[in-house]
PDB file of C-alpha atoms in Angstrom:
ATOM      1  CA  MET A   1     -86.177 -10.447  78.251  1.00  0.00           C
ATOM      2  CA  THR A   2     -85.836 -10.952  81.988  1.00  0.00           C
ATOM      3  CA  GLY A   3     -82.099 -10.321  81.753  1.00  0.00           C
ATOM      4  CA  THR A   4     -82.753  -6.969  80.094  1.00  0.00           C
ATOM      5  CA  PHE A   5     -84.992  -5.834  82.942  1.00  0.00           C
ATOM      6  CA  ILE A   6     -82.501  -7.037  85.549  1.00  0.00           C
ATOM      7  CA  ASN A   7     -79.755  -5.099  83.762  1.00  0.00           C
ATOM      8  CA  ILE A   8     -81.896  -1.955  83.646  1.00  0.00           C
ATOM      9  CA  ALA A   9     -82.718  -2.268  87.346  1.00  0.00           C
ATOM     10  CA  THR A  10     -79.101  -2.776  88.397  1.00  0.00           C
ATOM     11  CA  VAL A  11     -77.927   0.199  86.337  1.00  0.00           C
ATOM     12  CA  ILE A  12     -80.596   2.431  87.869  1.00  0.00           C
ATOM     13  CA  ILE A  13     -79.881   1.218  91.412  1.00  0.00           C
ATOM     14  CA  GLY A  14     -76.128   1.600  90.898  1.00  0.00           C
ATOM     15  CA  GLY A  15     -76.600   5.107  89.544  1.00  0.00           C
ATOM     16  CA  ILE A  16     -78.736   6.136  92.498  1.00  0.00           C
ATOM     17  CA  LEU A  17     -76.272   4.647  94.990  1.00  0.00           C
ATOM     18  CA  GLY A  18     -73.391   6.363  93.215  1.00  0.00           C
ATOM     19  CA  CYS A  19     -75.132   9.725  93.394  1.00  0.00           C
ATOM     20  CA  LEU A  20     -76.049   9.316  97.053  1.00  0.00           C
ATOM     21  CA  LEU A  21     -72.865   7.744  98.406  1.00  0.00           C
ATOM     22  CA  GLY A  22     -70.202   8.844  95.928  1.00  0.00           C
ATOM     23  CA  SER A  23     -69.750  12.294  97.380  1.00  0.00           C
ATOM     24  CA  LYS A  24     -69.331  10.851 100.890  1.00  0.00           C
ATOM     25  CA  LEU A  25     -66.350   8.703  99.921  1.00  0.00           C
ATOM     26  CA  PRO A  26     -62.847  10.143 100.084  1.00  0.00           C
ATOM     27  CA  GLU A  27     -61.326  11.159  96.750  1.00  0.00           C
ATOM     28  CA  ARG A  28     -58.651   8.466  97.034  1.00  0.00           C
ATOM     29  CA  VAL A  29     -61.268   5.710  97.402  1.00  0.00           C
ATOM     30  CA  ARG A  30     -63.238   7.013  94.420  1.00  0.00           C
ATOM     31  CA  GLN A  31     -60.088   7.164  92.307  1.00  0.00           C
ATOM     32  CA  THR A  32     -59.117   3.623  93.338  1.00  0.00           C
ATOM     33  CA  VAL A  33     -62.547   2.273  92.407  1.00  0.00           C
ATOM     34  CA  VAL A  34     -62.511   3.988  89.012  1.00  0.00           C
ATOM     35  CA  THR A  35     -58.977   2.752  88.303  1.00  0.00           C
ATOM     36  CA  GLY A  36     -59.874  -0.786  89.356  1.00  0.00           C
ATOM     37  CA  LEU A  37     -62.950  -0.837  87.146  1.00  0.00           C
ATOM     38  CA  GLY A  38     -60.917   0.498  84.246  1.00  0.00           C
ATOM     39  CA  LEU A  39     -58.268  -2.197  84.640  1.00  0.00           C
ATOM     40  CA  PHE A  40     -60.932  -4.887  84.920  1.00  0.00           C
ATOM     41  CA  THR A  41     -62.658  -3.626  81.780  1.00  0.00           C
ATOM     42  CA  LEU A  42     -59.358  -3.526  79.904  1.00  0.00           C
ATOM     43  CA  ALA A  43     -58.452  -7.080  80.959  1.00  0.00           C
ATOM     44  CA  TYR A  44     -61.925  -8.360  80.102  1.00  0.00           C
ATOM     45  CA  GLY A  45     -61.820  -6.688  76.696  1.00  0.00           C
ATOM     46  CA  ILE A  46     -58.415  -8.170  75.916  1.00  0.00           C
ATOM     47  CA  SER A  47     -59.545 -11.641  76.994  1.00  0.00           C
ATOM     48  CA  MET A  48     -62.632 -11.386  74.788  1.00  0.00           C
ATOM     49  CA  PHE A  49     -60.451 -10.266  71.866  1.00  0.00           C
ATOM     50  CA  ILE A  50     -58.137 -13.254  72.240  1.00  0.00           C
TER      51      ILE A  50
END
């Protein structure tokens, strides 16, 4: 149950930070972060499938 609360807290904190700081980052940096997270998620999903 502790893990659930930690997950909730990190999602909320990440969302707040994204709302506050996301608009201050250049578009290229935001696009790079989103692309990197997408590639990581794809690789992780494939590794879990195999």
